[in-house]
XYZ file of C-alpha atoms in Angstrom:
744
model
C -19.045 -11.991 -26.372
C -17.516 -15.228 -27.493
C -16.256 -16.444 -24.171
C -19.504 -15.637 -22.407
C -21.341 -17.590 -25.070
C -18.935 -20.463 -24.651
C -19.226 -20.597 -20.896
C -22.958 -20.161 -20.761
C -23.467 -22.774 -23.455
C -21.216 -25.347 -21.848
C -21.760 -24.676 -18.167
C -24.818 -22.664 -17.207
C -27.301 -25.048 -18.783
C -25.650 -27.949 -17.032
C -26.365 -26.376 -13.667
C -29.705 -24.657 -14.141
C -31.337 -27.445 -16.181
C -33.366 -24.879 -18.076
C -34.850 -25.522 -21.481
C -33.541 -23.644 -24.446
C -36.656 -21.620 -24.935
C -36.979 -20.737 -21.265
C -33.460 -19.378 -20.965
C -33.681 -17.443 -24.214
C -36.947 -15.850 -23.156
C -35.505 -14.911 -19.762
C -32.368 -13.449 -21.336
C -34.257 -11.481 -23.952
C -36.372 -9.891 -21.209
C -33.331 -9.266 -19.039
C -31.344 -7.512 -21.745
C -34.126 -4.989 -22.265
C -32.995 -3.384 -19.024
C -29.612 -2.550 -20.503
C -30.948 0.122 -22.823
C -31.105 2.978 -20.297
C -27.448 2.509 -19.297
C -25.055 5.205 -20.552
C -22.309 2.743 -21.489
C -23.736 1.845 -24.885
C -20.740 -0.179 -26.050
C -20.667 -2.257 -22.897
C -24.410 -2.842 -22.961
C -24.326 -3.901 -26.609
C -21.565 -6.378 -25.929
C -23.430 -7.878 -22.987
C -26.685 -8.119 -24.923
C -24.927 -9.857 -27.784
C -23.365 -12.461 -25.534
C -26.427 -13.063 -23.426
C -28.656 -13.614 -26.467
C -26.665 -16.792 -27.192
C -27.367 -18.287 -23.777
C -29.934 -20.784 -24.871
C -28.817 -21.677 -28.353
C -26.930 -24.818 -27.554
C -26.876 -27.602 -25.024
C -23.872 -29.015 -23.248
C -23.709 -32.362 -25.003
C -24.371 -30.939 -28.455
C -21.591 -28.379 -28.138
C -19.107 -30.903 -26.776
C -19.920 -33.348 -29.590
C -19.727 -30.531 -32.135
C -16.216 -29.563 -31.039
C -15.093 -33.163 -30.937
C -16.505 -33.976 -34.341
C -15.118 -30.835 -35.975
C -11.545 -31.925 -35.383
C -10.644 -28.482 -34.060
C -8.698 -30.206 -31.303
C -7.001 -32.569 -33.699
C -3.303 -32.211 -32.915
C -1.956 -31.923 -36.508
C -4.609 -29.383 -37.465
C -4.075 -27.352 -34.292
C -0.321 -27.458 -34.684
C -0.649 -26.184 -38.245
C -2.982 -23.348 -37.358
C -1.233 -22.351 -34.170
C 2.307 -23.608 -34.023
C 2.782 -22.291 -30.489
C 0.145 -24.500 -28.878
C 1.467 -27.443 -26.936
C 0.377 -30.741 -28.558
C 0.120 -32.265 -25.094
C -2.288 -29.520 -24.051
C -4.412 -30.105 -27.159
C -4.563 -33.863 -26.577
C -5.475 -33.504 -22.912
C -8.127 -30.864 -23.659
C -9.641 -33.246 -26.205
C -9.581 -35.919 -23.488
C -11.626 -33.602 -21.259
C -14.367 -33.312 -23.901
C -14.319 -37.057 -24.521
C -14.619 -37.808 -20.813
C -17.290 -35.147 -20.401
C -19.465 -36.845 -22.998
C -18.813 -40.141 -21.239
C -19.928 -38.571 -17.963
C -16.729 -39.175 -16.019
C -16.645 -37.566 -12.592
C -13.356 -35.710 -12.947
C -14.409 -34.139 -16.253
C -17.681 -32.966 -14.724
C -15.639 -31.599 -11.813
C -13.561 -29.511 -14.223
C -16.719 -28.090 -15.760
C -18.253 -27.488 -12.353
C -15.138 -25.593 -11.210
C -15.451 -23.072 -14.033
C -16.965 -19.670 -13.386
C -20.560 -19.124 -14.387
C -22.618 -15.965 -14.833
C -24.783 -15.218 -11.829
C -27.005 -12.414 -10.704
C -25.984 -8.790 -10.971
C -25.150 -8.805 -14.695
C -27.016 -5.536 -15.181
C -24.791 -4.075 -12.468
C -21.717 -5.177 -14.428
C -20.719 -7.925 -12.019
C -18.717 -9.676 -14.717
C -15.999 -11.405 -12.709
C -16.865 -15.112 -12.539
C -14.093 -16.763 -10.568
C -15.448 -20.281 -10.265
C -13.898 -22.645 -7.722
C -10.115 -22.543 -7.562
C -9.906 -25.292 -4.935
C -12.166 -27.650 -6.862
C -10.116 -27.175 -10.020
C -6.687 -27.816 -8.493
C -8.097 -30.884 -6.755
C -8.917 -32.523 -10.110
C -6.926 -35.664 -10.869
C -7.782 -36.848 -14.363
C -7.448 -40.564 -14.975
C -8.098 -43.168 -17.606
C -8.556 -46.914 -17.399
C -6.851 -49.164 -19.918
C -7.178 -52.938 -19.563
C -8.496 -52.558 -16.024
C -5.494 -50.431 -15.057
C -6.255 -46.860 -13.938
C -3.535 -44.287 -14.224
C -3.341 -40.552 -13.575
C -2.874 -38.504 -16.725
C -2.973 -34.866 -15.571
C -4.042 -32.448 -12.843
C -6.407 -29.528 -13.050
C -4.957 -26.058 -13.599
C -6.922 -22.921 -12.758
C -6.922 -20.247 -15.473
C -8.645 -16.879 -15.813
C -9.642 -15.723 -19.278
C -10.361 -12.046 -19.943
C -12.451 -10.600 -22.743
C -12.678 -6.819 -23.090
C -16.161 -5.489 -23.662
C -14.478 -2.871 -25.824
C -12.188 -4.663 -28.317
C -8.492 -3.789 -28.535
C -8.422 -2.468 -24.988
C -4.919 -2.898 -23.449
C -4.593 -5.224 -20.495
C -4.421 -3.607 -17.028
C -1.684 -4.228 -14.463
C -1.581 -7.409 -12.368
C -3.449 -5.899 -9.410
C -5.475 -3.296 -11.301
C -9.038 -4.497 -11.891
C -10.561 -3.883 -15.289
C -14.244 -3.099 -15.011
C -14.592 -3.247 -18.806
C -13.639 -6.940 -18.981
C -15.491 -10.176 -18.561
C -13.296 -12.464 -16.476
C -14.096 -16.148 -16.222
C -12.274 -18.815 -14.270
C -11.713 -22.046 -16.198
C -10.200 -25.414 -15.408
C -7.739 -26.839 -17.951
C -5.142 -29.617 -17.907
C -1.936 -28.646 -16.146
C 0.079 -29.056 -19.352
C -1.586 -25.953 -20.807
C -0.092 -22.490 -20.565
C -2.033 -19.244 -20.610
C -1.184 -18.727 -24.273
C -2.372 -22.256 -25.088
C -5.690 -21.670 -23.372
C -6.235 -18.341 -25.137
C -5.659 -19.849 -28.591
C -7.755 -22.939 -27.886
C -10.641 -20.907 -26.521
C -10.685 -18.562 -29.497
C -10.607 -21.479 -31.966
C -13.347 -23.313 -30.119
C -15.469 -20.192 -29.815
C -15.144 -19.473 -33.520
C -16.486 -22.929 -34.231
C -19.347 -22.788 -31.722
C -20.495 -19.313 -32.659
C -20.263 -20.137 -36.363
C -22.643 -23.038 -35.813
C -24.923 -20.690 -33.852
C -24.848 -18.087 -36.650
C -23.420 -15.469 -34.296
C -21.037 -12.873 -35.720
C -18.899 -10.927 -33.243
C -15.488 -9.269 -33.090
C -14.867 -10.100 -29.451
C -12.173 -12.570 -28.541
C -10.294 -13.744 -25.493
C -7.570 -11.149 -24.983
C -5.441 -13.007 -22.470
C -5.474 -15.909 -20.062
C -3.541 -16.188 -16.831
C -3.027 -19.679 -15.432
C -2.058 -20.327 -11.832
C 0.692 -22.769 -10.978
C -0.149 -24.945 -8.009
C 3.392 -24.752 -6.629
C 5.835 -22.080 -7.724
C 9.494 -23.010 -7.840
C 11.688 -20.530 -6.021
C 13.966 -18.602 -8.336
C 17.546 -17.593 -7.529
C 16.586 -14.080 -6.513
C 13.973 -15.275 -4.046
C 16.398 -17.767 -2.497
C 19.090 -15.109 -2.132
C 16.682 -12.677 -0.497
C 15.423 -15.379 1.850
C 19.009 -16.099 2.922
C 19.620 -12.402 3.574
C 16.398 -12.189 5.586
C 17.504 -15.170 7.664
C 20.827 -13.431 8.329
C 18.885 -10.526 9.780
C 16.916 -12.960 11.928
C 20.177 -14.472 13.199
C 21.526 -11.001 14.024
C 18.320 -10.154 15.878
C 18.507 -13.348 17.924
C 22.217 -12.944 18.663
C 21.874 -9.277 19.522
C 18.955 -9.917 21.847
C 20.669 -12.818 23.621
C 23.872 -10.808 24.060
C 21.939 -7.834 25.415
C 19.882 -9.870 27.874
C 22.715 -12.111 29.114
C 25.639 -9.680 29.279
C 23.975 -6.284 29.717
C 20.520 -6.617 31.223
C 20.917 -9.607 33.564
C 23.878 -8.128 35.500
C 21.984 -4.875 35.782
C 18.844 -6.598 37.033
C 20.908 -8.643 39.500
C 22.652 -5.564 40.886
C 19.419 -3.622 41.252
C 17.677 -6.550 42.919
C 20.625 -7.109 45.284
C 20.805 -3.420 46.092
C 17.120 -3.289 46.920
C 17.407 -6.405 49.065
C 20.478 -5.060 50.845
C 18.866 -1.759 51.590
C 15.722 -3.409 52.859
C 17.610 -5.831 55.116
C 20.134 -3.275 56.320
C 23.072 -5.302 54.929
C 26.117 -4.036 53.135
C 25.394 -4.350 49.434
C 29.023 -3.585 48.580
C 30.308 -6.512 50.615
C 27.634 -8.999 49.518
C 28.298 -8.216 45.852
C 32.075 -7.927 46.364
C 32.016 -4.683 44.393
C 35.443 -3.072 44.205
C 35.922 0.646 43.730
C 38.955 2.170 42.117
C 40.442 4.323 44.887
C 42.196 7.474 43.839
C 42.973 10.764 45.544
C 40.142 12.416 43.712
C 37.604 9.669 44.360
C 34.989 10.750 46.914
C 34.166 8.428 49.746
C 30.529 8.509 48.736
C 29.085 9.268 45.377
C 26.378 11.876 44.989
C 23.541 9.481 45.663
C 25.166 7.594 48.502
C 24.833 4.384 46.491
C 27.437 2.331 44.669
C 28.073 3.156 41.037
C 26.897 0.255 38.918
C 28.037 1.791 35.637
C 29.476 -0.794 33.316
C 32.490 -0.404 31.060
C 31.778 0.907 27.570
C 31.175 -1.974 25.135
C 33.490 -2.438 22.188
C 32.519 -1.463 18.665
C 31.579 -5.076 17.848
C 29.387 -5.166 20.938
C 27.705 -1.908 19.912
C 26.985 -3.295 16.465
C 25.506 -6.453 17.943
C 23.498 -4.475 20.492
C 21.996 -2.438 17.654
C 20.020 -5.555 16.733
C 18.719 -6.224 20.247
C 14.954 -6.580 20.069
C 14.742 -6.116 23.834
C 16.405 -2.691 23.891
C 14.884 -1.465 20.648
C 11.382 -2.551 21.661
C 11.809 -0.892 25.059
C 12.685 2.379 23.369
C 9.921 2.068 20.805
C 7.166 1.275 23.312
C 8.255 3.848 25.869
C 5.811 6.700 26.482
C 8.529 9.076 27.634
C 9.542 12.059 25.554
C 12.167 14.732 25.919
C 11.090 18.025 27.531
C 9.809 20.523 25.002
C 8.468 17.888 22.581
C 5.459 18.821 20.471
C 3.221 16.160 21.962
C 0.102 16.940 19.913
C 1.897 15.780 16.772
C 1.857 12.200 18.084
C -1.915 12.014 17.939
C -2.087 13.747 14.562
C 0.422 11.289 13.109
C -1.510 8.254 14.276
C -4.907 9.598 13.208
C -3.473 10.562 9.816
C -2.070 7.092 9.134
C -5.392 5.519 10.133
C -7.064 7.834 7.627
C -4.594 6.756 4.951
C -5.256 3.075 5.711
C -9.015 3.647 5.621
C -8.836 5.245 2.183
C -6.496 2.562 0.886
C -8.871 -0.147 2.099
C -11.170 0.867 -0.734
C -8.397 1.368 -3.300
C -6.369 -1.815 -2.746
C -9.468 -3.975 -2.438
C -10.892 -3.199 -5.864
C -9.689 -6.426 -7.471
C -11.479 -8.513 -4.838
C -14.790 -6.618 -4.806
C -17.700 -8.141 -6.656
C -20.060 -5.170 -6.424
C -17.755 -2.158 -6.643
C -19.357 -0.729 -9.787
C -22.837 -0.830 -8.272
C -21.708 0.316 -4.807
C -19.295 3.171 -5.440
C -21.350 5.482 -7.717
C -24.056 5.682 -5.056
C -21.919 5.905 -1.941
C -19.679 8.614 -3.419
C -22.725 10.904 -3.491
C -23.270 10.641 0.266
C -22.263 13.666 2.318
C -20.665 11.490 4.997
C -18.509 9.714 2.412
C -16.743 12.898 1.327
C -14.184 12.416 4.104
C -13.209 9.148 2.376
C -13.213 10.534 -1.161
C -10.991 13.423 -0.047
C -8.804 11.315 2.244
C -5.849 12.220 0.025
C -5.264 15.309 2.189
C -4.200 12.949 4.964
C -0.872 12.736 3.130
C -0.692 16.524 3.155
C -0.935 16.294 6.947
C 2.360 14.387 6.931
C 3.935 16.965 4.619
C 2.816 19.709 6.987
C 4.211 18.012 10.086
C 7.456 17.171 8.303
C 8.068 20.777 7.297
C 7.169 22.029 10.772
C 9.488 19.649 12.616
C 12.426 20.166 10.267
C 12.288 23.936 10.689
C 11.590 23.950 14.410
C 14.332 21.462 15.333
C 17.002 22.727 12.932
C 16.519 26.361 13.920
C 16.888 25.428 17.588
C 20.099 23.598 16.755
C 21.374 26.564 14.748
C 20.694 28.866 17.691
C 22.760 26.632 19.970
C 25.623 26.450 17.458
C 25.649 30.128 16.534
C 24.051 29.652 13.119
C 26.341 26.843 12.004
C 25.091 23.515 10.725
C 26.819 20.334 9.602
C 25.350 20.014 6.129
C 26.734 16.551 5.520
C 25.059 15.239 8.664
C 21.898 17.221 7.866
C 21.386 15.225 4.695
C 23.080 11.980 5.661
C 20.977 11.509 8.800
C 17.759 11.963 6.825
C 18.856 9.575 4.108
C 20.004 6.969 6.646
C 16.867 7.400 8.715
C 14.512 6.658 5.784
C 16.394 4.568 3.241
C 17.504 1.304 4.949
C 14.036 0.181 6.115
C 12.559 1.380 2.819
C 15.001 -0.457 0.537
C 15.322 -3.542 2.733
C 11.554 -3.941 2.778
C 11.484 -3.521 -1.006
C 14.227 -6.149 -1.285
C 12.247 -8.670 0.767
C 8.751 -7.871 -0.483
C 9.225 -7.883 -4.257
C 10.991 -11.268 -4.760
C 9.149 -13.179 -2.012
C 5.597 -11.905 -2.526
C 4.600 -14.445 -5.228
C 5.369 -17.366 -2.893
C 3.224 -16.303 0.071
C 0.010 -18.097 -0.934
C -2.161 -18.858 -3.978
C -5.700 -18.479 -5.233
C -7.733 -17.216 -8.188
C -6.830 -13.578 -7.487
C -3.238 -14.142 -6.417
C -0.681 -12.436 -8.736
C 1.936 -15.155 -9.116
C 3.955 -12.896 -11.380
C 4.180 -10.389 -8.533
C 2.499 -7.094 -7.885
C 5.172 -4.790 -9.252
C 5.801 -4.204 -12.958
C 8.720 -6.402 -14.069
C 9.450 -6.933 -10.379
C 11.043 -3.475 -10.249
C 13.940 -4.513 -12.490
C 13.868 -1.232 -14.413
C 12.847 1.224 -11.710
C 14.262 0.194 -8.314
C 17.064 2.744 -8.595
C 14.541 5.572 -8.836
C 13.294 4.576 -5.388
C 16.828 4.543 -4.014
C 17.488 8.040 -5.369
C 14.020 9.319 -4.389
C 13.114 10.393 -7.922
C 10.436 7.785 -8.600
C 7.765 10.507 -8.688
C 9.547 12.139 -11.641
C 11.367 9.335 -13.492
C 9.747 6.146 -14.832
C 6.538 7.046 -13.024
C 4.466 4.498 -14.940
C 6.829 1.746 -13.802
C 7.002 2.997 -10.232
C 7.976 0.339 -7.722
C 5.838 0.377 -4.572
C 3.402 2.894 -6.006
C 2.681 4.445 -2.622
C 6.359 5.425 -2.275
C 5.765 8.603 -4.301
C 5.180 10.266 -0.928
C 8.698 9.388 0.258
C 10.222 10.889 -2.887
C 8.303 14.124 -2.374
C 9.220 14.344 1.283
C 12.916 13.842 0.547
C 12.839 16.429 -2.234
C 11.160 18.938 0.080
C 13.776 18.210 2.724
C 16.578 18.856 0.230
C 15.048 22.233 -0.677
C 14.132 23.222 2.892
C 17.405 25.146 3.633
C 16.375 27.648 0.957
C 13.597 28.651 3.333
C 14.741 28.085 6.911
C 18.236 29.565 6.476
C 16.878 32.963 5.296
C 14.278 32.798 8.076
C 17.008 32.282 10.677
C 19.127 35.239 9.604
C 16.459 37.628 8.349
C 12.696 37.596 8.714
C 12.300 39.691 5.574
C 14.454 37.443 3.405
C 12.712 34.394 4.840
C 9.290 35.853 4.079
C 10.331 36.576 0.491
C 11.586 33.002 0.106
C 8.336 31.594 1.502
C 6.201 33.726 -0.812
C 8.264 32.803 -3.872
C 7.909 29.085 -3.166
C 4.186 29.352 -2.398
C 3.452 31.381 -5.520
C 5.435 28.903 -7.600
C 3.370 26.013 -6.207
C 0.052 27.831 -6.703
C 0.827 28.901 -10.264
C 2.290 25.560 -11.323
C -0.592 23.553 -9.862
C -3.211 25.816 -11.401
C -1.600 25.897 -14.851
C -1.107 22.109 -14.976
C -4.691 21.555 -13.891
C -6.026 24.097 -16.392
C -3.977 22.888 -19.365
C -4.743 19.203 -18.741
C -8.356 19.919 -17.771
C -7.968 17.919 -14.577
C -10.769 16.912 -12.289
C -10.707 18.455 -8.791
C -10.595 14.959 -7.310
C -8.428 11.867 -7.623
C -11.437 9.648 -8.339
C -11.775 11.284 -11.761
C -14.847 11.429 -13.962
C -16.816 13.575 -11.539
C -16.105 17.081 -12.727
C -13.598 16.067 -15.388
C -14.425 17.005 -18.992
C -15.164 14.158 -21.365
C -12.158 12.713 -23.139
C -9.585 13.564 -20.465
C -7.134 10.953 -19.249
C -8.249 9.805 -15.764
C -4.638 8.993 -14.824
C -3.335 12.440 -15.790
C -4.436 13.702 -12.382
C -2.169 11.175 -10.696
C 0.923 11.422 -12.896
C 0.872 15.134 -13.772
C -0.436 16.614 -10.534
C -0.883 14.267 -7.589
C 2.662 12.881 -7.240
C 4.689 15.856 -8.485
C 6.687 17.923 -5.950
C 5.963 21.252 -7.628
C 2.242 20.684 -7.011
C 2.465 19.208 -3.492
C 4.942 21.429 -1.610
C 2.360 23.927 -0.350
C 1.525 22.142 2.949
C 5.239 21.593 3.610
C 5.900 25.328 3.253
C 3.137 26.421 5.635
C 4.420 23.778 8.052
C 7.865 25.396 7.872
C 6.363 28.816 8.596
C 4.594 27.397 11.658
C 7.813 25.748 12.834
C 9.538 29.109 12.522
C 6.826 30.798 14.620
C 7.134 28.142 17.328
C 10.895 28.614 17.311
C 10.651 32.408 17.585
C 8.071 32.297 20.384
C 9.670 29.333 22.134
C 6.150 27.836 22.184
C 5.071 30.573 24.578
C 2.781 33.343 23.409
C -0.152 35.289 24.836
C -3.149 35.549 22.534
C -6.416 37.371 22.905
C -9.351 35.080 23.682
C -11.295 36.281 20.641
C -8.286 35.780 18.421
C -8.025 32.181 19.605
C -11.732 31.605 18.965
C -11.418 33.176 15.524
C -8.406 30.984 14.759
C -10.253 27.807 15.669
C -13.351 28.841 13.698
C -11.394 29.760 10.561
C -9.266 26.604 10.732
C -12.325 24.392 11.229
C -14.313 26.077 8.451
C -11.361 25.854 6.050
C -10.772 22.167 6.772
C -14.468 21.367 6.326
C -14.530 23.318 3.059
C -11.647 21.203 1.749
C -13.246 17.922 2.833
C -16.834 18.616 1.827
C -16.456 21.304 -0.824
C -16.751 18.771 -3.650
C -20.005 17.302 -2.368
C -22.066 18.816 -5.176
C -19.414 17.908 -7.749
C -19.470 14.264 -6.689
C -23.237 14.262 -7.027
C -22.903 14.838 -10.741
C -22.694 18.634 -11.065
C -19.246 19.286 -12.540
C -17.441 22.548 -11.954
C -15.747 24.516 -14.673
C -12.153 23.816 -15.600
C -11.100 27.153 -14.076
C -12.767 26.415 -10.739
C -11.192 22.950 -10.686
C -7.784 24.522 -11.397
C -8.211 26.990 -8.523
C -9.258 24.203 -6.165
C -6.291 22.038 -7.153
C -3.947 24.991 -6.698
C -4.896 25.964 -3.150
C -6.908 23.309 -1.301
C -3.957 21.250 -0.051
C -2.164 24.316 1.265
C -5.378 25.438 2.958
C -5.634 22.041 4.628
C -2.030 22.297 5.796
C -2.650 25.782 7.199
C -5.694 24.526 9.130
C -3.630 21.717 10.617
C -0.855 24.184 11.480
C -3.283 26.171 13.588
C -4.214 23.035 15.518
C -0.548 22.270 16.252
C 0.259 25.898 17.074
C -2.709 26.261 19.430
C -2.041 22.949 21.197
C 1.667 23.714 21.601
C 1.155 27.227 22.977
C -1.534 26.261 25.473
C -4.707 27.094 23.525
C -5.647 23.568 22.494
C -7.963 22.651 25.366
C -9.478 19.187 25.142
C -8.087 18.794 21.610
C -4.556 18.983 22.976
C -5.478 16.596 25.791
C -6.688 14.052 23.252
C -3.833 14.433 20.777
C -1.215 14.355 23.544
C -2.459 11.076 25.010
C 0.704 9.126 25.939
C -0.563 5.987 24.184
C -0.115 7.804 20.874
C 3.646 8.117 21.409
C 4.700 4.549 20.442
C 2.002 4.432 17.771
C 3.414 7.640 16.342
C 6.916 6.178 16.218
C 5.609 3.298 14.089
C 3.882 5.572 11.580
C 6.685 5.473 9.004
C 6.948 1.677 8.964
C 3.150 1.384 8.993
C 3.001 3.543 5.878
C 5.639 1.398 4.178
C 4.071 -1.960 4.964
C 0.300 -1.444 5.071
C -0.278 -1.762 1.282
C 1.591 -5.067 1.311
C -0.697 -6.323 4.095
C -3.677 -5.237 1.996
C -2.351 -6.943 -1.128
C -1.962 -10.181 0.806
C -5.439 -10.009 2.328
C -7.424 -9.054 -0.748
C -5.439 -11.079 -3.301
C -5.629 -14.261 -1.228
C -9.433 -14.377 -1.405
C -10.906 -17.374 -3.195
C -14.294 -15.730 -3.692
C -15.239 -12.133 -4.383
C -16.008 -9.914 -1.419
C -19.145 -7.840 -0.983
C -18.424 -4.160 -0.473
C -20.571 -2.567 2.241
C -20.138 -0.075 5.062
C -20.064 -2.706 7.803
C -17.655 -4.965 5.919
C -15.337 -2.043 5.185
C -15.228 -1.032 8.853
C -14.302 -4.587 9.854
C -11.660 -4.878 7.126
C -10.233 -1.485 8.040
C -9.889 -2.257 11.738
C -8.315 -5.628 11.036
C -5.925 -4.205 8.455
C -4.991 -1.363 10.809
C -4.013 -3.782 13.566
C -2.185 -6.137 11.191
C -0.367 -3.222 9.553
C 0.901 -2.029 12.925
C 1.967 -5.530 13.873
C 3.886 -5.809 10.599
C 5.282 -2.297 11.139
C 6.627 -3.380 14.527
C 8.444 -6.310 12.893
C 9.887 -4.066 10.160
C 10.982 -1.529 12.761
C 12.700 -4.156 14.901
C 14.373 -5.832 11.904
C 15.364 -2.892 9.720
C 14.660 0.552 11.172
C 15.886 0.422 14.778
C 19.097 -1.539 14.043
C 20.126 0.973 11.383
C 19.563 3.865 13.774
C 21.677 2.022 16.343
C 24.450 1.471 13.809
C 24.464 5.161 12.926
C 24.801 6.072 16.592
C 27.579 3.535 17.149
C 29.698 4.629 14.182
C 29.193 8.340 14.697
C 30.227 8.111 18.364
C 33.318 6.193 17.289
C 34.255 8.887 14.818
C 33.615 11.581 17.392
C 35.798 9.894 19.998
C 38.616 9.437 17.522
């Protein structure tokens, strides 16, 4: 562990003031506790680095490096032609000033990360102080004149405990790396720092008679102020255009549409209360024709306004007032499946709760020590298996598509406008999705800064190579390892299921037998495909991997080969379609025997609990066989969907009791409407929160509950903004243009 040796030699002794013998004795005793750990390679690497803790003092090492000439510019330039000479000179100045005891040099050393407690629990991320580092202003005094020579730049160096391990993604934490924050002159790049550190470590460890193959793999340096690139500026301009449209649309709506309406209603109420003639006081003129009745049906004047022009309709589509009124309304059309509102909201909260753990990994200091214990708790199984919350959305999507389309086909005599069937879905989902991607990817690096902030962006290559797969909804099949907005795999699956859905609901509409055959064919295909893929790849029965997975299997194979693929995830969608068909055939009215209802609730509850808690023993370290894991992967998501279908069916047909009362609470209606935008935006909110931390967070039950509630509220606030800016206007534009075409 070269870098650990370097940091502990230069920094730890400065702070703790321990003698060489005392530290060495403490370390030698401490490393004895590593022997029982199963990760032999990691333990060996840590022991090796920690044994060098007390072999050198701060001043001796600094003088050794200075005297060796390793930072001599000509020598460094010869050995490593890519290192900036300015960086080498300024780094040498740091050592010189450190020996001289200058405050700013000591500040740079103090800002560096230092090993603390929890080493035996693999807490190996030593961030240091980002704020202290960037506040450094190095200076030198020549002939009584002091001038600034450079600023401090915060850098993070990573050393794999297992050599030759590839670097993880920008927001993917590596638990097999030592990560140390360092403060270097601002003229140094990440490559400069990596080369300098490795050269310096070779020298120090050679003098200490330490032989090791570990080296600094990479260093990421943070720029204090990022310059906006052309893409970010262009996106910002486009975003401001949307803001202008929102302001203009809202002003036009309030001034020319709403204010006259409010004035008329207020005047009418005042006239009726005072017994005056509202018509005369408002000077309202009626167009008199032979067919015009003397009084309209209500006995009140008709305040209908002339139809706005197409330009007015386009502008009104961006009205925040009208769109927010519709969004926040708790009214629904007669015959709506009200229980789905509650299920939608509870499902998205479940998704956000599970993602709170996933997206916060890079900011957690104690994840390795916390997670292996908590995953064995019975109560935590609902979090480990929270992935079925996505299957709830698949189930509801299939149910609603079938139920609503079949009702429309009945009204139209079995005919359906296939262009509009697909266009409406694409237009409903794509504009907010792609517009958010357009804004989020280029602008994310400029939001804030900090030791964990990914200034290169979260997405791989900023989605340059894969954005089109999102647009075409094939990102779960094409370029999956470069997927932009990794959580968007769900949208691709849902769109693919929607495209295939006519192969099921059309036969169901015309023939129950043909429809049943189609359903069985699709279900069998999903079961067989899921089971075979799981069996061949020896997949774990859970996304967390390791628990129940045979040794040597790829932990990401579960995600890429099974979790995001449509041929393994369509089961819940299919059972949702069957339930939608049953609701359509019964018109949501059916008489069931009391014992049948009780049996249905018991079976659905037992099945759902079996899915959620069936892996309890597996997660406690008792792996199942590959065949059992394959069976579980093949059927458990469809079983979950079927259990949820019973809940919706029972609530819709009058057998839901208090469950239906809860799920049909009117407050869930606007929250349900925001579910799509909340799903789109909540990972971005999490990235911002966790990546903006300047110190590592402590993972605990109480902290997670607080983070979850805060992230839930913030995600819904952001979802409201996205809905007002992108989703609602596009729906308004669709309505405006389609009405124009219809009238013409």
